[in-house]
Structures are given as structure tokens and as C-alpha cells.
CSV table of C-alpha atoms and ligand atoms in Angstrom, one decimal:
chain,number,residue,atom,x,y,z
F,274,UNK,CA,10.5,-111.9,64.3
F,275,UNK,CA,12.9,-111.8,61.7
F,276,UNK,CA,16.4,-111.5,62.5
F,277,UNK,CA,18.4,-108.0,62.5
F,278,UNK,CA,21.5,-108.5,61.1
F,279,UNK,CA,24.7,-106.8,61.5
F,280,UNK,CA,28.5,-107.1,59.8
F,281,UNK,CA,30.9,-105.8,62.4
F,282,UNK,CA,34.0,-104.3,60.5
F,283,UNK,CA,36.0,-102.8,63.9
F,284,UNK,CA,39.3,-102.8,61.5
F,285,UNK,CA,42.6,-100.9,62.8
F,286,UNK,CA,44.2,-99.5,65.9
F,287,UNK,CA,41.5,-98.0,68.3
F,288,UNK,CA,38.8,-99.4,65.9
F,289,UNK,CA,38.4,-102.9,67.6
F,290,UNK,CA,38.7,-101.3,71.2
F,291,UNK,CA,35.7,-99.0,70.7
F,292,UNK,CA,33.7,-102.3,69.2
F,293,UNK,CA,34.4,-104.0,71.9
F,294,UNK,CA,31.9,-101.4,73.6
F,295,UNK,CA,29.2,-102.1,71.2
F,296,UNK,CA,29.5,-105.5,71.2
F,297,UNK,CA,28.5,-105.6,75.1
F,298,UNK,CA,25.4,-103.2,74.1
F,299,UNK,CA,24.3,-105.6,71.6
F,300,UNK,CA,24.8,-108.6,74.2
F,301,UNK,CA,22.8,-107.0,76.3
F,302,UNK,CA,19.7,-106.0,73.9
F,303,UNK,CA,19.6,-109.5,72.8
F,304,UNK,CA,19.9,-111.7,75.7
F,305,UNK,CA,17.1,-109.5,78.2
F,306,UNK,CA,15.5,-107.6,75.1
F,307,UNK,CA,14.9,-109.7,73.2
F,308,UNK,CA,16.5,-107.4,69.7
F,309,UNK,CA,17.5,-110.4,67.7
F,310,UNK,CA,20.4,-109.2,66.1
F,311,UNK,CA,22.6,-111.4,64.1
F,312,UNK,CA,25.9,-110.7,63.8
F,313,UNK,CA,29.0,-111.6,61.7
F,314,UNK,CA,32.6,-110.4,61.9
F,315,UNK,CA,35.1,-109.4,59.0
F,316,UNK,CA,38.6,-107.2,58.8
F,317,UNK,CA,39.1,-103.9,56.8
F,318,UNK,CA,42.0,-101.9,56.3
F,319,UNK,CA,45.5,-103.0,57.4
F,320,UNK,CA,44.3,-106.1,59.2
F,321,UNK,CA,42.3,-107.0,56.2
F,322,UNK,CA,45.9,-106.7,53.9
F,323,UNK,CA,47.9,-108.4,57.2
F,324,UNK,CA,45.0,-111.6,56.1
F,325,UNK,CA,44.6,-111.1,52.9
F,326,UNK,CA,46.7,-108.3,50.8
F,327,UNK,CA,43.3,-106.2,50.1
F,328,UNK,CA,41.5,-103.9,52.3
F,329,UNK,CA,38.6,-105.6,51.9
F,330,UNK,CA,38.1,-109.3,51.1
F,331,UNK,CA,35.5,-110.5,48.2
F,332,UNK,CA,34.0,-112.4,51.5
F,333,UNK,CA,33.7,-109.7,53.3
F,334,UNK,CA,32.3,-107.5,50.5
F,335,UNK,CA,29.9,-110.3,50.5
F,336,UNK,CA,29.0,-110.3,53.9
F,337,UNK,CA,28.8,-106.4,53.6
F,338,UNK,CA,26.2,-106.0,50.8
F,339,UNK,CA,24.0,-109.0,52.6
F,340,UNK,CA,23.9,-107.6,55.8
F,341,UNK,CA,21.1,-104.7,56.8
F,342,UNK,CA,23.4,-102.7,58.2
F,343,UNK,CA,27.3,-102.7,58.7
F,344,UNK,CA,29.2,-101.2,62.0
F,345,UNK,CA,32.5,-100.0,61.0
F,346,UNK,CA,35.6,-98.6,63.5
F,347,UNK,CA,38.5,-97.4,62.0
F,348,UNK,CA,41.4,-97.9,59.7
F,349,UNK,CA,44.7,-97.0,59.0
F,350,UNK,CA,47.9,-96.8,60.7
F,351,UNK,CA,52.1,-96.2,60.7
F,352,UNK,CA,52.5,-99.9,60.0
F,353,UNK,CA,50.8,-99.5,56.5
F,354,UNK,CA,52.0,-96.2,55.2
F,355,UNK,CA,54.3,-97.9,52.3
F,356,UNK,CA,51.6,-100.4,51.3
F,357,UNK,CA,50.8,-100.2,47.5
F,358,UNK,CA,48.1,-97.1,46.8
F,359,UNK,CA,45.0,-99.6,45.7
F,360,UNK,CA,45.5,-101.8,48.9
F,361,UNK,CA,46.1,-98.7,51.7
F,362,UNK,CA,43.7,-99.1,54.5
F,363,UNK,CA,41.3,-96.3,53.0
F,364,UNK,CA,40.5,-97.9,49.9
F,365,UNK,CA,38.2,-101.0,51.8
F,366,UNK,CA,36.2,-98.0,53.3
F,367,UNK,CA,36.1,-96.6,49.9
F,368,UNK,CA,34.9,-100.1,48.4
F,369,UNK,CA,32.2,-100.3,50.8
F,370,UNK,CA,31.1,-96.7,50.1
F,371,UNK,CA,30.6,-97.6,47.0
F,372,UNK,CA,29.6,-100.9,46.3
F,373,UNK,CA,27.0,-100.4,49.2
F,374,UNK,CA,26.1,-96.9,46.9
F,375,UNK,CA,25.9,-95.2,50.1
F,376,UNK,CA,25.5,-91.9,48.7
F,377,UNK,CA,24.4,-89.9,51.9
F,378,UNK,CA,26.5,-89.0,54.5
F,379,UNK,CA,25.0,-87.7,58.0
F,380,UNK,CA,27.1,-86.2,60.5
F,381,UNK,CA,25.2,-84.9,63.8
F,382,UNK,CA,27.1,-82.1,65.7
F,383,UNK,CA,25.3,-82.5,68.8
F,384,UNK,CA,27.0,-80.5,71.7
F,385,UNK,CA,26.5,-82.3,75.5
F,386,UNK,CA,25.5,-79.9,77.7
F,387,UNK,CA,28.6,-81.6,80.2
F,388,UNK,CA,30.6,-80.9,77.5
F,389,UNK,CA,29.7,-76.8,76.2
F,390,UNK,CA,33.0,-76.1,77.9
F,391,UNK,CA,35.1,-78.3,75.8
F,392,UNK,CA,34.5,-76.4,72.7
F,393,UNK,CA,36.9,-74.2,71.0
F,394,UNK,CA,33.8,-71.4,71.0
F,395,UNK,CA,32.5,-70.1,73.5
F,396,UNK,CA,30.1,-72.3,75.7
F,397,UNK,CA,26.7,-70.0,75.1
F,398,UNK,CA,27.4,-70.5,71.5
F,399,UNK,CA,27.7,-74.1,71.2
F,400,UNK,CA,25.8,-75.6,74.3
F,401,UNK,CA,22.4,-77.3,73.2
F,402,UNK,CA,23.9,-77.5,69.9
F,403,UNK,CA,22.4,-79.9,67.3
F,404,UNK,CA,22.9,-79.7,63.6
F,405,UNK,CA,22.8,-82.9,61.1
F,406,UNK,CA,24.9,-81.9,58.3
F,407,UNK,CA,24.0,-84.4,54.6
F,408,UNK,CA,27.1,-84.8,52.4
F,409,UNK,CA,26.9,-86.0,49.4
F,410,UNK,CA,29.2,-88.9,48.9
F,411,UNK,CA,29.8,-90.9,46.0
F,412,UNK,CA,30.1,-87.8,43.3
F,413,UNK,CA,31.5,-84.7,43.0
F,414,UNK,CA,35.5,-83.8,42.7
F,415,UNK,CA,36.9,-87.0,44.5
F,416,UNK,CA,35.0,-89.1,41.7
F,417,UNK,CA,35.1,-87.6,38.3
F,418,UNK,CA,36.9,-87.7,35.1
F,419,UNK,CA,39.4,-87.0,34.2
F,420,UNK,CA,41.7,-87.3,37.3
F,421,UNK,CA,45.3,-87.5,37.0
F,422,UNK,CA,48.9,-85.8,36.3
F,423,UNK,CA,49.8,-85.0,33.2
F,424,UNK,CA,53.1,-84.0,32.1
F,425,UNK,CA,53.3,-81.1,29.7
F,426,UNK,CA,56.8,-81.8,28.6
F,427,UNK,CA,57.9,-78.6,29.4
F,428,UNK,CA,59.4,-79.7,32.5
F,429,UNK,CA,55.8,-79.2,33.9
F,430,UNK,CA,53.2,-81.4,35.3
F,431,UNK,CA,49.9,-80.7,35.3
F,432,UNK,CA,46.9,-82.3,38.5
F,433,UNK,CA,43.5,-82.6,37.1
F,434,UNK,CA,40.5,-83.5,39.1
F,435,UNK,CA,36.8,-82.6,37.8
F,436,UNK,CA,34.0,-82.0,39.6
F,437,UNK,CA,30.9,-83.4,38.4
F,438,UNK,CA,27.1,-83.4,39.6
F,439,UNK,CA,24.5,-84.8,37.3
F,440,UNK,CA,20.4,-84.4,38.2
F,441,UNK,CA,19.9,-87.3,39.6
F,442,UNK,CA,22.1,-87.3,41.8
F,443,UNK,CA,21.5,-84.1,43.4
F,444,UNK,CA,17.7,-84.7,43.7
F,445,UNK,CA,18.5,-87.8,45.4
F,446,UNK,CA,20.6,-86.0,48.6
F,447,UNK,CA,18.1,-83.3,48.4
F,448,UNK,CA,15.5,-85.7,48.9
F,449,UNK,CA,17.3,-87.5,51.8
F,450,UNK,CA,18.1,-83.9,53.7
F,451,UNK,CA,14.8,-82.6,53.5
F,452,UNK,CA,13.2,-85.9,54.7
F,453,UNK,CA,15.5,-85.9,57.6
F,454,UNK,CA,14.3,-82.5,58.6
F,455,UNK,CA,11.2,-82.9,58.7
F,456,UNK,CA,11.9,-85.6,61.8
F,457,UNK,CA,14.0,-82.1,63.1
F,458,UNK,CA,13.4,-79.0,63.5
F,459,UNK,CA,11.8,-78.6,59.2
F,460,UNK,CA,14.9,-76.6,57.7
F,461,UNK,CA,17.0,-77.3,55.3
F,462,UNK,CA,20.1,-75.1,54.2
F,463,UNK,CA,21.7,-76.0,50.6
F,464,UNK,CA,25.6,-74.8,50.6
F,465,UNK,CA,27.8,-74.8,47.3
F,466,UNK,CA,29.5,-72.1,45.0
F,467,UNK,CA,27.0,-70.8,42.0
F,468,UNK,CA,29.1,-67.4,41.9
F,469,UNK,CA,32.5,-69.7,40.6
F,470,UNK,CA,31.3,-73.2,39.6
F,471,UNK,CA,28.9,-74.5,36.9
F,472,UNK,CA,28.1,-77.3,39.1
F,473,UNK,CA,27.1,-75.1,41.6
F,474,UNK,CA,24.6,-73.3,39.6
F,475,UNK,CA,23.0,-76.9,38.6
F,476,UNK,CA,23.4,-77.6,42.4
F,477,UNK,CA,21.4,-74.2,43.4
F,478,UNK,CA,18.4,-74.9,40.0
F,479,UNK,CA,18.3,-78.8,41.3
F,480,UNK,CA,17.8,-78.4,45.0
F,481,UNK,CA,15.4,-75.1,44.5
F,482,UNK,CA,12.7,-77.3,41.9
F,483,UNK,CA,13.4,-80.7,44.4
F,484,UNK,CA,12.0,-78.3,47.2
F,485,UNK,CA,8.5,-76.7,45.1
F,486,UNK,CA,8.0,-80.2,43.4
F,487,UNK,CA,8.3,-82.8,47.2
F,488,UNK,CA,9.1,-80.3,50.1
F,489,UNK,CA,7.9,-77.0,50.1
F,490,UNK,CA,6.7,-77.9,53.7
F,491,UNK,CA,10.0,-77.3,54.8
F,492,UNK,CA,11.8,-74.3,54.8
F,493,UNK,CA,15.0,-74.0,52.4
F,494,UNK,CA,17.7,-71.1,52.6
F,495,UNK,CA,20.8,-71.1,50.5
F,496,UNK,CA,24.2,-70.3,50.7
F,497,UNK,CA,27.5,-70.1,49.6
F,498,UNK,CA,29.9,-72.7,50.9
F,499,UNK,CA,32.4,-70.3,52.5
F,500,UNK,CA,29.9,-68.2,53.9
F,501,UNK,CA,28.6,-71.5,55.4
F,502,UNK,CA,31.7,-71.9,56.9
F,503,UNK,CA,32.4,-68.5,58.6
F,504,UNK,CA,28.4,-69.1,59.8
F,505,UNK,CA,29.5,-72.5,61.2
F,506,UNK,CA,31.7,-70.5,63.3
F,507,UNK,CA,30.5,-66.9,64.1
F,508,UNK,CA,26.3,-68.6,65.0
F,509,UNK,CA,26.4,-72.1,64.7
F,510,UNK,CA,22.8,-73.3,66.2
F,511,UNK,CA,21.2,-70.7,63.4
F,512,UNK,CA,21.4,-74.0,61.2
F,513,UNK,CA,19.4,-77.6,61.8
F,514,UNK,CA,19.8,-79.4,58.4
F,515,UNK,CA,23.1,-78.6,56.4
F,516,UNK,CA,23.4,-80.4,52.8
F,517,UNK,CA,26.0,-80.0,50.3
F,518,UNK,CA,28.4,-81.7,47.7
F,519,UNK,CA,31.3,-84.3,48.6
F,520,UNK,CA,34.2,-81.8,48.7
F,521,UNK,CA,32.3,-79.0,50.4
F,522,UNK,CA,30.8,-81.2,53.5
F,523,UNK,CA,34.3,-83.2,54.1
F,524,UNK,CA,35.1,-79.8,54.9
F,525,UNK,CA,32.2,-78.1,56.9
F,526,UNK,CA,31.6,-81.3,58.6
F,527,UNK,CA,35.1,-81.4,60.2
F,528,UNK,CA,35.0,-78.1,61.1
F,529,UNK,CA,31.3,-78.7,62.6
F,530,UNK,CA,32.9,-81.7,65.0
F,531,UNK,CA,35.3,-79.4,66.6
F,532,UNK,CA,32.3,-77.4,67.5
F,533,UNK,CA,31.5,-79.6,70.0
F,534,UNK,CA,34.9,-80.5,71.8
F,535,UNK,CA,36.5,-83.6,70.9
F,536,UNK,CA,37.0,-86.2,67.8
F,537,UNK,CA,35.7,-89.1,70.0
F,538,UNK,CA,32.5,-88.0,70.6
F,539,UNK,CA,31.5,-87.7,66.8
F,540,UNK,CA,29.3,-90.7,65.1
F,541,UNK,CA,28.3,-90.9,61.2
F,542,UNK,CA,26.2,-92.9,59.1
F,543,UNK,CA,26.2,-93.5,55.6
F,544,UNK,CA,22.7,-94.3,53.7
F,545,UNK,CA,22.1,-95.5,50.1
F,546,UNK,CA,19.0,-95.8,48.5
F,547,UNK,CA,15.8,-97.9,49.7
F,548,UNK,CA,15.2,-101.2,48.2
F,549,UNK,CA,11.7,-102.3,47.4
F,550,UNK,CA,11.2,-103.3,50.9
F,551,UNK,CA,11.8,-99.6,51.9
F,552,UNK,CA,15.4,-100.9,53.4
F,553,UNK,CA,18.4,-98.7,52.7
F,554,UNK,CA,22.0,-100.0,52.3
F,555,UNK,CA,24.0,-98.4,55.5
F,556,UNK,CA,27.3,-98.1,57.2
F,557,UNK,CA,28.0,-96.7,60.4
F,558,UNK,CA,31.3,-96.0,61.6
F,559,UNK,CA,33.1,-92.7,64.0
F,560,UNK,CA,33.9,-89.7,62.4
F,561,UNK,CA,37.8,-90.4,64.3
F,562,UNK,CA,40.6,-92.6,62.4
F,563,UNK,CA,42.2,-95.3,64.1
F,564,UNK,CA,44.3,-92.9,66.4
F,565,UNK,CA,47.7,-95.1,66.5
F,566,UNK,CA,49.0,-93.2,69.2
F,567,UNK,CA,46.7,-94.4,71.3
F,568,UNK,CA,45.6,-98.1,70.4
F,569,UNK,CA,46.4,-100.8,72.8
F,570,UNK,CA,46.4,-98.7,75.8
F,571,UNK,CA,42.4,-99.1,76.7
F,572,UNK,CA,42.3,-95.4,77.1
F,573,UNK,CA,40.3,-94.2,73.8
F,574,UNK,CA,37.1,-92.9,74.2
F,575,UNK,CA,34.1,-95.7,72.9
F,576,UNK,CA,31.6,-92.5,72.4
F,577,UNK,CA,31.7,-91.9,69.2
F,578,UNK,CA,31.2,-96.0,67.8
F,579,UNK,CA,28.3,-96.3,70.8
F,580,UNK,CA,26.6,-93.0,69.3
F,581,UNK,CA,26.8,-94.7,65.8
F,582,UNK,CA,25.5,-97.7,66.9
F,583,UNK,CA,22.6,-95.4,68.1
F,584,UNK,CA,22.3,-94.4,64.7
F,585,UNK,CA,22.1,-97.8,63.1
F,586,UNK,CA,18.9,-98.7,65.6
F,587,UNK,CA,17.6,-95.2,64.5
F,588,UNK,CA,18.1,-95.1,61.0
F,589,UNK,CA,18.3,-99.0,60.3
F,590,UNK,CA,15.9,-100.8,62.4
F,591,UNK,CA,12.9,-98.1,63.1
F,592,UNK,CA,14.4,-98.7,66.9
F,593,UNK,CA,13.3,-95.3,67.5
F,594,UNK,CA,13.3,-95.7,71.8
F,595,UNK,CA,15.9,-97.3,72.3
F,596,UNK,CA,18.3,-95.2,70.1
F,597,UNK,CA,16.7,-92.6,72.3
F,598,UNK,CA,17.4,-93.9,75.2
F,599,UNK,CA,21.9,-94.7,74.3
F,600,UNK,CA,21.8,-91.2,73.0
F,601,UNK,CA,20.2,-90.1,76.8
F,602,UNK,CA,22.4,-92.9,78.8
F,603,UNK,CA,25.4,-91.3,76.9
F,604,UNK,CA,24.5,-87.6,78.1
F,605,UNK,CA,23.4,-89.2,81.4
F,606,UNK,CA,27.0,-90.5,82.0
F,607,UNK,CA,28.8,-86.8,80.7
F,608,UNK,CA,26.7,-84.9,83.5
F,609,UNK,CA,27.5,-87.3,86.3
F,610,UNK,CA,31.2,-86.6,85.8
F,611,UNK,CA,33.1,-89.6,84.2
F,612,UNK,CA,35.5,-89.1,81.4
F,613,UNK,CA,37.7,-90.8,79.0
F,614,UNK,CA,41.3,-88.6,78.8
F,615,UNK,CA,40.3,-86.5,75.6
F,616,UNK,CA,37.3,-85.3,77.2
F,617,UNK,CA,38.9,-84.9,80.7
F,618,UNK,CA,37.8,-81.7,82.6
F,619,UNK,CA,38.6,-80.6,86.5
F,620,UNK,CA,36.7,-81.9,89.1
F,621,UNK,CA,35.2,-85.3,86.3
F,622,UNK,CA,36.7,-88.5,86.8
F,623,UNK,CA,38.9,-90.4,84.2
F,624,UNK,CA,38.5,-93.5,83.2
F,625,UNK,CA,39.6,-96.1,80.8
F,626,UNK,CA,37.8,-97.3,77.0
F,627,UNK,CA,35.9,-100.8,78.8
F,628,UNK,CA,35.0,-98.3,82.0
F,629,UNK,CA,32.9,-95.7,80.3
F,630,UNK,CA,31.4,-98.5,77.4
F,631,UNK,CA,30.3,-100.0,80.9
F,632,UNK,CA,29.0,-96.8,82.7
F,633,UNK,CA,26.8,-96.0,79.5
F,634,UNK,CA,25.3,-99.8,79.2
F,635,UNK,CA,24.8,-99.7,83.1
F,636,UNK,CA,22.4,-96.1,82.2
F,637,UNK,CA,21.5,-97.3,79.3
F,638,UNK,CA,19.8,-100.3,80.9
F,639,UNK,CA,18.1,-98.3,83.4
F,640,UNK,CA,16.4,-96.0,80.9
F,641,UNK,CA,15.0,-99.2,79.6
F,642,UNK,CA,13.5,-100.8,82.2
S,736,NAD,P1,42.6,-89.8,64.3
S,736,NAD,O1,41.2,-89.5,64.3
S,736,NAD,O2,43.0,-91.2,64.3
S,736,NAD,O3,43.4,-89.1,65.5
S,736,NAD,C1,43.5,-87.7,65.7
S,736,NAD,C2,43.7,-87.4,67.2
S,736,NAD,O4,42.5,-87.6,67.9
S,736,NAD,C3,44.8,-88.3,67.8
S,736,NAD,O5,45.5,-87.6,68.8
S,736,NAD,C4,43.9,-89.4,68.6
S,736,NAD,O6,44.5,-89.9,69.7
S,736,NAD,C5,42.7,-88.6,68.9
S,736,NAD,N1,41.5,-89.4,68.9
S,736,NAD,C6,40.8,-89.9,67.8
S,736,NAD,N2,39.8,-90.7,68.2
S,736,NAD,C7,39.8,-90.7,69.6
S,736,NAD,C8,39.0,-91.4,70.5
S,736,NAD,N3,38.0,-92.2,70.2
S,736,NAD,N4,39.4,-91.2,71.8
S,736,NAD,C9,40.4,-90.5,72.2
S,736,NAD,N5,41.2,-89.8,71.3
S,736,NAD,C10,40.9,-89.9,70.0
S,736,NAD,O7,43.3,-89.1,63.0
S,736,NAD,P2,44.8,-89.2,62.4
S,736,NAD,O8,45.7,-89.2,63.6
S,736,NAD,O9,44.9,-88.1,61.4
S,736,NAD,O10,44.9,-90.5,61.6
S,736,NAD,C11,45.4,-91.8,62.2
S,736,NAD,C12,45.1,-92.9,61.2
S,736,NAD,O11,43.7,-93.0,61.0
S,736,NAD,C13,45.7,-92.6,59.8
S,736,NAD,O12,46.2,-93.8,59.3
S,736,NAD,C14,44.5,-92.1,59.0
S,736,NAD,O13,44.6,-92.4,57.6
S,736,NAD,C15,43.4,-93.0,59.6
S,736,NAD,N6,42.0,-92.4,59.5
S,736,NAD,C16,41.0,-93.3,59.3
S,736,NAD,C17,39.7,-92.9,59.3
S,736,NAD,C18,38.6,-93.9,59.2
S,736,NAD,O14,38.9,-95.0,59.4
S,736,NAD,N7,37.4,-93.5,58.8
S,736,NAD,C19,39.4,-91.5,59.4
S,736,NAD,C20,40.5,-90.6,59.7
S,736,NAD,C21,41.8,-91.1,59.7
């Protein structure tokens, strides 16, 4: 069998605790399953500039862009706050986004049953909750020219960012949402602003003729990006598959994870395109930062980096069961009752980072025997 191999990045603050997690999962799955994963280690963010002064290495870039998939915790923190703008902790995220040209972003809002009561909506709303929303990543407003101040010598300054969608690039997350709902529940809803932006309007035209020319299988509704919003809100589980623009789903996607209670419970992954072999480039990593006010303390919850890793064997390696089977041992764990602090509720019990990675390996195991 050839070997699976992985690039763990775990990176700042709570980042390395919550690998720590994964690390015993992948343990595991190799030494009594036989998975044959390989995997390498590297720093990002401030540990990467502590080593290094970048926030990624070339060697690590390396490593990155050989490996089929990388795992990636978090990064940032107080302690780097006055480090120079290129170097912050952000920017090796931002490398790897884009030297990987992972130009899809998935973010499941799944709500836990256990956890319906956590939400800041009412439980009926959210519980059984499951949308995937597709962001675009690589384009859009954060990316284009021209971007930067200007001063108008009139003791005025002017900010200038573009936003910029060409064809291509549309087609391409189209292509990825509507593929990804046909493994769902076959619809698709396209969000951006035709009424107020010409890239919209392209947006709208592109998505619309991607649909009649590869998908019309699937069912596509659009709408506008604030309406989306107040929708996420008011009926959330009206929506399976949400796709839209870099700017639009940084927004809608955050809003989205508070749906279902807490930042620790939220995984991502991040897909370029397939190689010849069919292979994509991918990068997995929690929605959460690297929470500073919690790091060192063993308390943070692992959920979130576990549920990516669940992902990667999903989306990566075609591991179809058992990514099945960590999402179920997760869920298992939330109905019998145990919880890390930011997911505490009466009546549960509350336990520590290494506890709960345990609790879900010990279920996880079980549901593969
Ligand atoms: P954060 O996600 O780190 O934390 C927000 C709040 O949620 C904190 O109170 C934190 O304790 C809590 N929280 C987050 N994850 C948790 C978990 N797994 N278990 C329990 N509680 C959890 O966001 P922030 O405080 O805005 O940012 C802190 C640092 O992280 C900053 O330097 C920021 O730039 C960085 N950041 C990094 C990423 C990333 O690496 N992708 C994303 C967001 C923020």
C-alpha cells in the first residue's frame, strides 16, 4: 500500500494542544489499522518566526506542497503583535493558501443534537443542523489590484481594495460546490450582490451556465448575500450547500459557526485543484485561532482539530468509514455527557483537552471494531 502522508503544522497557543489529540488518533489507525500514514512535523506562525524570523520556512513550504495533505492548528498570539506585517503569524497560513492554490474553502455547520441547546437560536431551529458552506478563497477583494492608501494631498488619504472575479475562477468553486452536493442532500445555493457589484452579476451569469452546462442534476437557488445572511439566521436548515465569494463567506461562515454553539467545535478544509492522479492539494485546520487566553492550561476543547482530521480521511484519502465513524464517536461522546469548559452544560461532566481527545479515540475505536 502506498503510504499516506501527512505534514502536521499544530503552530501557536492552543494549536499544538489540540494536535496532540490527533496525533493519538493517527497512532492508533496505524499501529492496529493498519492506515499507513507518514507523518512529518514543521512550525507556522509565531513559533515559525521564534526559529526562523518567517511564518513559514522554505522547508516547511517544502514539506507542505509534497505532502497529500497538511493538518494545521492555529496561529497567532500577544507575544507577536509588534512583529513586522510580512512575518505576523497569519501570513504562513496565507502562504500555504496560496502556494498550495487551495482555492475552496469548506466549512460544515453541523449542529450535535447534545449540543442544540448551546446555540444562540433557538434549539428547534438549529438541532439536526447540517449545512457545508464553499468559500471561495484565493480571489476576490482580499486579493486584487490595486490595494493600498493613497494620499490625496489634501490632508486626505484614500483605502483602495478591488474586488476581482475572473471566469475561471468562478466555474472552478461552482464546480467544487455542486460536486459536493451531490454526496448531500443535491442543492446548491449561489450568494453574492448583482443589484450593487459588477462582479456579482459575472458571479450570478457564471454560476447559472456552470449549472445547465455540468449540474443541472442538482438544484440551484440564488441569492443575495445579505438576504443569505438574515436566512442564516431567521431558517437556517432551509440551506444544504452554500457557495459564494472570499469576502462574502468569511462573513456568512462565521456567522454559520455560532449557529451551532461554540468556536471549538468547528473544523475546515481547504481544497485546490486535482492533479492528474485525481489528488487535490489540501489543508485542514479549526475554524478557532490560537485562543491565548487559554493555551497551556490543557483545558481547550480538541473537537474542532479531531473533526478536521475527519475531514482529511474524508476528503483526502477516500477513508469514507472511518471519517464516518470519528464524526459518530465525536457525537457519541456529546450525548453521554462529557464536556470541555466552552461547551459545559448542567448536569455534563467537565473535563480537560487530553480527557475528551481520549473519550473520542476510546468510541472511536469501538465503532471500528
Ligand atoms: P480565538 O478563536 O483564538 O478565540 C476566541 C475565543 O474562543 C477565546 O475566548 C477562546 O478561548 C475561545 N476558544 C477558541 N477556540 C477554543 C477551543 N478549541 N476550546 C475552547 N475555547 C476556545 O480568536 P481570537 O481570540 O480572536 O484570536 C486569538 C489569536 O488567534 C489572534 O492572534 C488571532 O490573530 C489568531 N487567529 C488565528 C486563526 C488561525 O490560526 N486560523 C484564526 C483566528 C484567529
Amino acid at each position: 500500500m502506498t503510504a499516506r502522508t501527512l505534514l502536521l503544522l499544530p503552530g501557536d497557543g492552543i494549536g499544538p494542544e489540540a494536535m496532540a489529540e490527533v496525533r493519538k488518533i493517527i497512532a492508533y489507525m496505524n499501529a492496529e489499522r493498519g492506515a499507513g500514514f507518514e507523518t512529518d512535523e514543521g512550525l507556522v506562525g509565531g513559533s515559525a518566526y521564534d526559529a526562523h524570523g518567517a511564518a513559514i520556512s522554505e522547508g516547511d513550504m517544502k514539506k507542505a506542497l509534497a505532502a497529500d495533505a497538511v493538518l494545521f492548528g492555529a496561529v497567532g498570539g500577544p507575544k507577536w503583535d509588534a512583529v513586522p506585517y510580512e512575518v505576523r503569524p497569519e501570513a504562513g497560513l496565507l502562504r500555504l493558501r496560496k502556494d498550495l492554490k487551495l482555492f475552496a474553502n469548506l466549512r460544515p455547520a453541523i449542529c450535535y443534537p447534545a449540543l442544540a441547546s448551546a446555540s444562540s437560536l433557538k434549539p428547534e431551529l438549529v438541532e439536526g443542523l447540517d449545512i457545508l458552506i464553499v468559500r471561495e478563497l484565493t480571489g476576490g477583494v482580499y486579493f486584487g489590484e490595486p490595494k493600498e492608501i493613497i494620499d490625496l494631498g489634501n490632508g486626505q488619504k484614500r483605502g483602495i481594495d478591488t474586488q476581482v472575479y475572473d471566469t475561471y475562477e468562478i466555474e472552478r468553486i461552482a464546480g467544487v460546490a455542486f460536486e459536493l452536493a451531490r454526496t448531500r442532500q443535491n442543492r446548491v445555493c449561489s450568494m453574492e450582490k448583482r443589484n450593487v457589484m459588477k462582479s456579482g452579476v459575472l458571479w450570478n451569469q457564471v454560476v447559472t451556465e456552470t449549472h445547465k452546462r455540468s449540474y443541472s442534476d442538482v438544484q440551484l437557488e440564488h441569492m443575495l448575500a445579505d438576504a443569505g445572511g438574515m436566512q442564516l439566521v431567521r431558517a437556517p436548515k432551509q440551506f444544504d450547500v452554500i457557495v459564494t465569494d472570499n469576502l462574502f463567506g468569511d462573513m456568512l461562515s462565521d456567522v454559520a459557526a455560532m449557529l451551532t454553539g461554540s468556536l471549538g467545535m468547528l473544523p475546515s478544509a481547504s481544497l485546490g485543484a486535482p492533479d492528474a492522479k485525481g489528488q487535490r492539494k489540501a489543508l485542514y485546520e479549526p475554524v478557532h485561532g490560537s485562543a491565548p487566553d487559554i493555551a497551556g492550561k490543557g483545558i481547550a476543547n480538541p473537537i474542532a482539530m479531531i473533526a478536521s482530521f475527519a475531514m482529511c480521511l474524508r476528503y483526502s484519502f477516500n477513508m469514507v468509514a472511518d471519517a464516518d465513524n470519528l464524526e459518530k464517536a465525536i457525537a457519541e461522546v456529546l450525548d453521554s455527557g462529557i464536556r470541555t469548559g466552552d461547551i459545559m452544560a448542567e448536569g455534563c461532566r467537565k473535563v480537560g483537552t487530553a480527557e475528551m481527545g481520549d473519550a473520542i479515540l476510546a468510541a472511536f475505536r469501538k465503532l471500528s471494531a
